[in-house]
Coordinates of C-alpha atoms in Angstrom, one line a residue:
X1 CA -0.1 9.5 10.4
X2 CA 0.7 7.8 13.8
X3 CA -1.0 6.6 16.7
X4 CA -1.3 10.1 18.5
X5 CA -2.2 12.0 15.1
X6 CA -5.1 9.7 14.7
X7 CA -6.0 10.3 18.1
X8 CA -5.7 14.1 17.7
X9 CA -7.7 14.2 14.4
X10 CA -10.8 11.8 16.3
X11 CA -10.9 14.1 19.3
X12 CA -10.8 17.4 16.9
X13 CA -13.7 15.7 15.3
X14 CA -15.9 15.1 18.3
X15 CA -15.3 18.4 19.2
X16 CA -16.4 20.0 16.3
X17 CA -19.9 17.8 16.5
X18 CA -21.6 15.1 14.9
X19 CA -22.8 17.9 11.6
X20 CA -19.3 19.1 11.4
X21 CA -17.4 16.2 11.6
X22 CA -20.0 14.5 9.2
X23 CA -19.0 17.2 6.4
X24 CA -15.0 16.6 7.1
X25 CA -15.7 12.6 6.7
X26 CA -17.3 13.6 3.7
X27 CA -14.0 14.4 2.0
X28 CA -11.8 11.2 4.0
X29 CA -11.0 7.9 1.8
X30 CA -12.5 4.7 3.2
X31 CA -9.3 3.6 5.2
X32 CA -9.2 6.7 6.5
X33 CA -13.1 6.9 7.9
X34 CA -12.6 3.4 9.1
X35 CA -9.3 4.3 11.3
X36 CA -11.3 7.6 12.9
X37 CA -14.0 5.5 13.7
X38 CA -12.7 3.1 15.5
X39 CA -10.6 5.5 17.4
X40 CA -13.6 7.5 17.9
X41 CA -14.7 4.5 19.7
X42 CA -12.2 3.6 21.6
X43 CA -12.3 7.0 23.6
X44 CA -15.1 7.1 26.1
X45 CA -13.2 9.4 28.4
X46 CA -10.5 12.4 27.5
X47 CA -8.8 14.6 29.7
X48 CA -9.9 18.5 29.4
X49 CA -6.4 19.5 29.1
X50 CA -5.8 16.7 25.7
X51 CA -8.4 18.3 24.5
X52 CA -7.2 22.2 24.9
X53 CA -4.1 20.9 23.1
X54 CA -5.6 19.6 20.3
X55 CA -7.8 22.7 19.2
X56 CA -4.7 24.9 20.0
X57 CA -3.2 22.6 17.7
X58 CA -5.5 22.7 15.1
X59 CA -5.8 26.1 15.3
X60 CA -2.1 27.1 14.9
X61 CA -1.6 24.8 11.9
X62 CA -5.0 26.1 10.4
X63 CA -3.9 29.6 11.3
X64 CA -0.2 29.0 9.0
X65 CA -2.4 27.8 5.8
X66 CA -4.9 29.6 3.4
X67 CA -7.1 29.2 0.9
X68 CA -5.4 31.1 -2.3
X69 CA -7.9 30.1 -4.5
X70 CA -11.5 28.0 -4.5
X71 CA -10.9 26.0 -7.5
X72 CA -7.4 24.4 -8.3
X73 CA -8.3 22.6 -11.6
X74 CA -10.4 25.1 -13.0
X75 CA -7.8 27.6 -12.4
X76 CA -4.9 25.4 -13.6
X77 CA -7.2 25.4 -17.0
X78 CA -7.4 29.1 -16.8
X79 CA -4.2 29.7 -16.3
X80 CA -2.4 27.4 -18.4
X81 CA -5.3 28.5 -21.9
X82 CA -4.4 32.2 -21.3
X83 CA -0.5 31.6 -21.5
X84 CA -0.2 28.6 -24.1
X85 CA -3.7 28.8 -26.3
X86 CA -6.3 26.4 -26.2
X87 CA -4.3 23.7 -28.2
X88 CA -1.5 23.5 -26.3
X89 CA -2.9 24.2 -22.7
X90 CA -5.6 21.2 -23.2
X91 CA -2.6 18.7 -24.0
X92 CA -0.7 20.0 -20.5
X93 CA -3.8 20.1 -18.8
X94 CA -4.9 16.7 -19.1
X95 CA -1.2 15.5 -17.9
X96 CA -2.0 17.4 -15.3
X97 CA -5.6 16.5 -13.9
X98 CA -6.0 13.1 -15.6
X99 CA -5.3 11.5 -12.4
X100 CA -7.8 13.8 -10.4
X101 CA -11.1 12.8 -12.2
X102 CA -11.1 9.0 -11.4
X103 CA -14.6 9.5 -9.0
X104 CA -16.3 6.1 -10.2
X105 CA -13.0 4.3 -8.6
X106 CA -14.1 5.7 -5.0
X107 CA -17.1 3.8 -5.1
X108 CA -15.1 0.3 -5.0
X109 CA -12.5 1.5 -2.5
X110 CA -15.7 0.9 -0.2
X111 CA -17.1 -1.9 -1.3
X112 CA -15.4 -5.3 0.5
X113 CA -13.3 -7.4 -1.7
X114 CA -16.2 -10.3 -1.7
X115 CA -18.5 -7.8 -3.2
X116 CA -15.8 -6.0 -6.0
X117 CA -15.3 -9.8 -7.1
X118 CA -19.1 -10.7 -7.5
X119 CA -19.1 -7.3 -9.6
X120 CA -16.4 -8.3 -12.0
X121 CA -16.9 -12.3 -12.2
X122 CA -18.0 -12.4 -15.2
X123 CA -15.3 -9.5 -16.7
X124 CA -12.8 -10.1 -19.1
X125 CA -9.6 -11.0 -17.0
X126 CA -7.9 -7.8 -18.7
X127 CA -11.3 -5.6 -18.0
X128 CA -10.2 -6.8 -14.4
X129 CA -6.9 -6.0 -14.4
X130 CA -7.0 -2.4 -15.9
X131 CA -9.5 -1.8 -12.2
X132 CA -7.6 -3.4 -9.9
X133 CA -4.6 -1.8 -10.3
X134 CA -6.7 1.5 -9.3
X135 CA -7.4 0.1 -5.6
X136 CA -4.7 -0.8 -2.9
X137 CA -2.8 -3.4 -2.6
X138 CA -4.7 -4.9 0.1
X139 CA -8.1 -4.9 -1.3
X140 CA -6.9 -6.1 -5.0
X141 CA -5.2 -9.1 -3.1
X142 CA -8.9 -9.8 -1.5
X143 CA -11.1 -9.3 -4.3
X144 CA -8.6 -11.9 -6.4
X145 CA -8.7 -14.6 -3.2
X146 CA -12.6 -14.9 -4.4
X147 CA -11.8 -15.9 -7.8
X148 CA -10.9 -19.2 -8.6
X149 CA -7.5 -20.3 -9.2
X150 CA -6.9 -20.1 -13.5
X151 CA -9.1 -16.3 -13.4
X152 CA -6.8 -15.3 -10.5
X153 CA -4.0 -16.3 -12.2
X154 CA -4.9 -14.9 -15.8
X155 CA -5.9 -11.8 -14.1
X156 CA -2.6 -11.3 -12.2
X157 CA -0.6 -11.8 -15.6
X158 CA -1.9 -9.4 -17.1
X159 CA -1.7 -7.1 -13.9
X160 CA 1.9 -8.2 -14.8
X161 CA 2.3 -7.1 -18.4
X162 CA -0.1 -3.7 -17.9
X163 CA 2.4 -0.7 -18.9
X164 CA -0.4 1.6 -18.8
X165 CA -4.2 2.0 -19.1
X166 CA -5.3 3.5 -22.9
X167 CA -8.1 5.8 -23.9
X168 CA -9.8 2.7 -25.5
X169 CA -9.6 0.4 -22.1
X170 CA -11.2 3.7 -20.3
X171 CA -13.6 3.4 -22.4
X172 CA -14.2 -0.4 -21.9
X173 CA -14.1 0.3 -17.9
X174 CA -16.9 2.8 -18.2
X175 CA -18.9 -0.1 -19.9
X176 CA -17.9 -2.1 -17.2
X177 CA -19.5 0.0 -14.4
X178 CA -20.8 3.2 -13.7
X179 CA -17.8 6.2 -13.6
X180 CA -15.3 3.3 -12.8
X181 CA -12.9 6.2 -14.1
X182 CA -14.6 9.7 -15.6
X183 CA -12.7 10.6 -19.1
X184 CA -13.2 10.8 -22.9
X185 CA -10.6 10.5 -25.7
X186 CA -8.2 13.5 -24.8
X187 CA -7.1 11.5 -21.7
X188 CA -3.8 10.0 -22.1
X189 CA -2.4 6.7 -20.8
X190 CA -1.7 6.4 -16.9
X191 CA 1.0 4.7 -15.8
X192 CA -0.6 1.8 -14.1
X193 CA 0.2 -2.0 -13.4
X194 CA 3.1 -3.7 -14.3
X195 CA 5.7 -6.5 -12.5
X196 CA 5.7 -4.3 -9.1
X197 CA 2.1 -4.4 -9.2
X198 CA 1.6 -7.9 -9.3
X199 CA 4.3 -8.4 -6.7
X200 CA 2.3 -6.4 -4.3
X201 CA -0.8 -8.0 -4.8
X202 CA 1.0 -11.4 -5.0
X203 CA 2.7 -10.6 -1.5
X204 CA -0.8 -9.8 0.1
X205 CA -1.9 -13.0 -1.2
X206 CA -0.3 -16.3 1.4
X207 CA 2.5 -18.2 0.2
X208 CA 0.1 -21.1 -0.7
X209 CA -1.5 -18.6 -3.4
X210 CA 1.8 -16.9 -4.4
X211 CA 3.5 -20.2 -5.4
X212 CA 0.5 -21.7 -7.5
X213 CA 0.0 -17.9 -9.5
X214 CA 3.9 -17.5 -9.6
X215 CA 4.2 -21.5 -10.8
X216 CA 1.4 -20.5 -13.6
X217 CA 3.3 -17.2 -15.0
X218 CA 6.5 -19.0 -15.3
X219 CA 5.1 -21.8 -17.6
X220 CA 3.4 -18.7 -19.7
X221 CA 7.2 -16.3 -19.3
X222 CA 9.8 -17.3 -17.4
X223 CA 11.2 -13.8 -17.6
X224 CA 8.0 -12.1 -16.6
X225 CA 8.1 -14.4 -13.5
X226 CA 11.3 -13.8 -12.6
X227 CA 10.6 -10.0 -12.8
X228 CA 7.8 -10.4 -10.5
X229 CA 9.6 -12.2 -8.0
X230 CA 12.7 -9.3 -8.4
X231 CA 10.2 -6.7 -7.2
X232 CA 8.5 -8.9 -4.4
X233 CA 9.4 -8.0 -0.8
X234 CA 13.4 -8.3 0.1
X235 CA 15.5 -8.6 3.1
X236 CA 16.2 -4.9 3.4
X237 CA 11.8 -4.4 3.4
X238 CA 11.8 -6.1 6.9
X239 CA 12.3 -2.5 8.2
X240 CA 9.4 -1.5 7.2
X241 CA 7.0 -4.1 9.4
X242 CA 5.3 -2.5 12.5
X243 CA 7.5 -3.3 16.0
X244 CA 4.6 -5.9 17.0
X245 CA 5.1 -7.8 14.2
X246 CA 8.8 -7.5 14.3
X247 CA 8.7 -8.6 17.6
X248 CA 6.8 -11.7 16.4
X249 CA 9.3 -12.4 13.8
X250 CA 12.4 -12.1 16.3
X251 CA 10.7 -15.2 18.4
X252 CA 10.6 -17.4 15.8
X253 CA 14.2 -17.3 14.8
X254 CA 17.3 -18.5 16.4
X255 CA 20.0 -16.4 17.4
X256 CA 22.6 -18.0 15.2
X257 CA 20.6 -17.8 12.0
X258 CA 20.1 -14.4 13.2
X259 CA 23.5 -13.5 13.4
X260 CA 24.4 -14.3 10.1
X261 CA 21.5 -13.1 8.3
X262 CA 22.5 -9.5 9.6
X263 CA 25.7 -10.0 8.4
X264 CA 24.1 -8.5 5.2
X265 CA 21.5 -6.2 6.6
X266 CA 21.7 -2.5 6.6
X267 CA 22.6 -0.4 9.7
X268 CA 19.1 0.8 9.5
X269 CA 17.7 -3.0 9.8
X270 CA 19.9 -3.7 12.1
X271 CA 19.4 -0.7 14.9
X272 CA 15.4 -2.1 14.2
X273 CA 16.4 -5.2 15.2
X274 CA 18.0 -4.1 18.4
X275 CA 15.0 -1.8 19.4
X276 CA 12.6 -4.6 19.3
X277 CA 15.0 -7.1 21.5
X278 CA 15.9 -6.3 25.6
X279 CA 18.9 -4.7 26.5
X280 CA 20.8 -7.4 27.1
X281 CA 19.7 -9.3 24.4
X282 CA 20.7 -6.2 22.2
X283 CA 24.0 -5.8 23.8
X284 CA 24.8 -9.2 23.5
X285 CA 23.6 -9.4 19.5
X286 CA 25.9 -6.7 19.1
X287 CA 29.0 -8.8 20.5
X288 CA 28.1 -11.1 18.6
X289 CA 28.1 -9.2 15.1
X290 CA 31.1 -7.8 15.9
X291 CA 32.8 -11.1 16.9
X292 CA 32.0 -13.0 14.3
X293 CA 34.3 -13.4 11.1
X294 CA 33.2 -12.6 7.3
X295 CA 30.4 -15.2 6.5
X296 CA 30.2 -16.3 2.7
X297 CA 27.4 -13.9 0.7
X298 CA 25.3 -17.5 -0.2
X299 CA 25.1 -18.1 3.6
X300 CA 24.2 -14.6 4.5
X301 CA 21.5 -15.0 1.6
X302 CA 20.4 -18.5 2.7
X303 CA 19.2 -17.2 6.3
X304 CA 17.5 -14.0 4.8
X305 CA 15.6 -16.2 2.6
X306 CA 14.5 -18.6 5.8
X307 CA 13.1 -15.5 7.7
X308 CA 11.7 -14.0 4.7
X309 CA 9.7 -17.7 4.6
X310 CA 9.0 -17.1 7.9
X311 CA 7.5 -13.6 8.0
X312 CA 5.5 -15.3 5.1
X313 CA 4.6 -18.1 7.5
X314 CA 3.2 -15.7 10.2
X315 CA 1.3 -13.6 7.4
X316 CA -0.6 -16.6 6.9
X317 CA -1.0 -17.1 9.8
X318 CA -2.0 -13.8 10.7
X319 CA 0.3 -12.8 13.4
X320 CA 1.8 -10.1 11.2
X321 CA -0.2 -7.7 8.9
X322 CA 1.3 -6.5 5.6
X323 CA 0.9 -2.6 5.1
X324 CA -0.1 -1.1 2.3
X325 CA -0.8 2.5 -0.1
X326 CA 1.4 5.1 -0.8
X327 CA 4.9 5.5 -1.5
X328 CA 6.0 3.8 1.3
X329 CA 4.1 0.6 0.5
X330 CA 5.8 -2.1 1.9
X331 CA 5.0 -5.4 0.0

């Protein structure tokens, strides 16, 4: 959701009253609570006419949707054991809502990452693993900046080599805390963890941290490692940072190195790169692409790796912020 959907949503909610909007924040995740509320916040004064437009809003979308039926999952069960028989149905239905019944989870997603490492400590560095590849990138990347450095790094290869979470490690999580995920022995493996995993924790994590963990799972597999560092952040991934942060990047490289790392950038990297620069700086970039002869592929690839150092640089340094969750996860 953007800037001005967040808005709408926070003055729909502070329209509909403090009872209200307590029963819709009820049913937000943690990131999403903590976004309204600071946007919430932030407006102390909003124009009668914004907020006309939002409830008509609201109530033509609401008015295009309906509730079909109260229950999803118990109907999916009924549904499914009618047609197939008991046997089959249960199989299909715990594909189906396996992933729904992970409630214990919730309860870390608001806990800071401080607290979630005090919690698991003491854990077995898999026990660790199999729950933090249940929580965002983000938060995994500060619950494992609290451990020290050899459980960090056990803990991250076996984030690495996690090709799904078993029945038996359920059960071992629901020693482990209370609900951490809800299930019994009909619940089949999730597909959970592996080399993109620990990439995206790893990216979240400074490049001080990412070359001792990286260092310590090449010694263990060299091929592991090198499949980690395959899935962490490319070139092309750039596209994805905020325009602030973009516009950070941009000042901290020169024009030349510029020039020919876009030599190998996509159309759709590039047009980003010219929205986030003045006109005449654009204009002239442009020339300047379009001037310049073919540069060999092990330049183009040297620059891209200095700005990719760079952007790693101001991460640390906390002038750009990595995003994270969803299918759109960047890093």
């Amino acid at each position: 959701m953007d800037d001005e959907g967040v808005e709408n949503a926070a003055i729909l909610l502070m329209s509909l009253g403090e009872e209200e909007a307590a029963e819709v924040f009820k049913h937000l995740a943690p990131k999403e609570v903590q976004k309204l509320g600071e946007t919430i916040a932030k407006l102390k004064v909003i124009p009668r006419e914004r907020v006309n437009t939002v409830l008509d809003k609201f109530t033509e979308i609401a008015g295009d949707q309906s509730m079909l039926v109260s229950d999803t999952d118990e109907y999916v069960k009924a549904v499914l054991r009618r047609a197939l028989g008991d046997e089959k149905a249960n199989l299909l239905i715990d594909r189906i809502l396996q992933g729904s019944d992970v409630s214990g989870i919730e309860s870390l997603k608001w806990m800071d990452g401080g607290s979630v490492a005090e919690l698991l400590r003491n854990e077995h560095p898999q026990i660790v693993a199999a729950i933090l590849v249940h929580l965002d990138f983000d938060q995994a990347s500060d619950v494992l900046k609290n451990f020290t450095e050899r459980q960090r790094n056990e803990v991250l290869i076996r984030i690495a080599t996690l090709d799904g979470i078993q029945p038996s490690a359920l059960k071992d999580l629901n020693e482990v805390m209370s609900k951490v995920l809800a299930g019994g022995d009909r619940l089949k493996k999730s597909s959970l963890g592996g080399a993109k995993t620990a990439a995206e924790i790893i990216n979240m994590m400074g490049s001080s941290v990412e070359t001792s963990v990286l260092d310590y799972i090449r010694e263990a597999d060299s091929d592991l490692a090198q499949k980690i560092m395959d899935n962490m952040f490319t070139f092309d991934d750039l596209e994805k940072l905020d325009d602030k942060g973009f516009q950070a990047l941009l000042k901290e490289v020169q024009s030349e190195s510029l020039i020919i790392a876009l030599k190998g950038a996509t159309p759709e990297l590039r047009e980003k790169v010219f929205r986030n620069m003045s006109t005449r700086a654009a204009e002239t970039l442009r020339e300047d692409l379009d001037s310049r002869g073919p540069v060999r592929v092990s330049e183009v690839e040297a620059e891209q790796k200095e700005m990719l150092k760079t952007v790693r640089r101001l991460v640390d340094e906390g002038q750009i912020v990595l995003a994270s969750g969803g299918d759109d996860d960047f890093l």
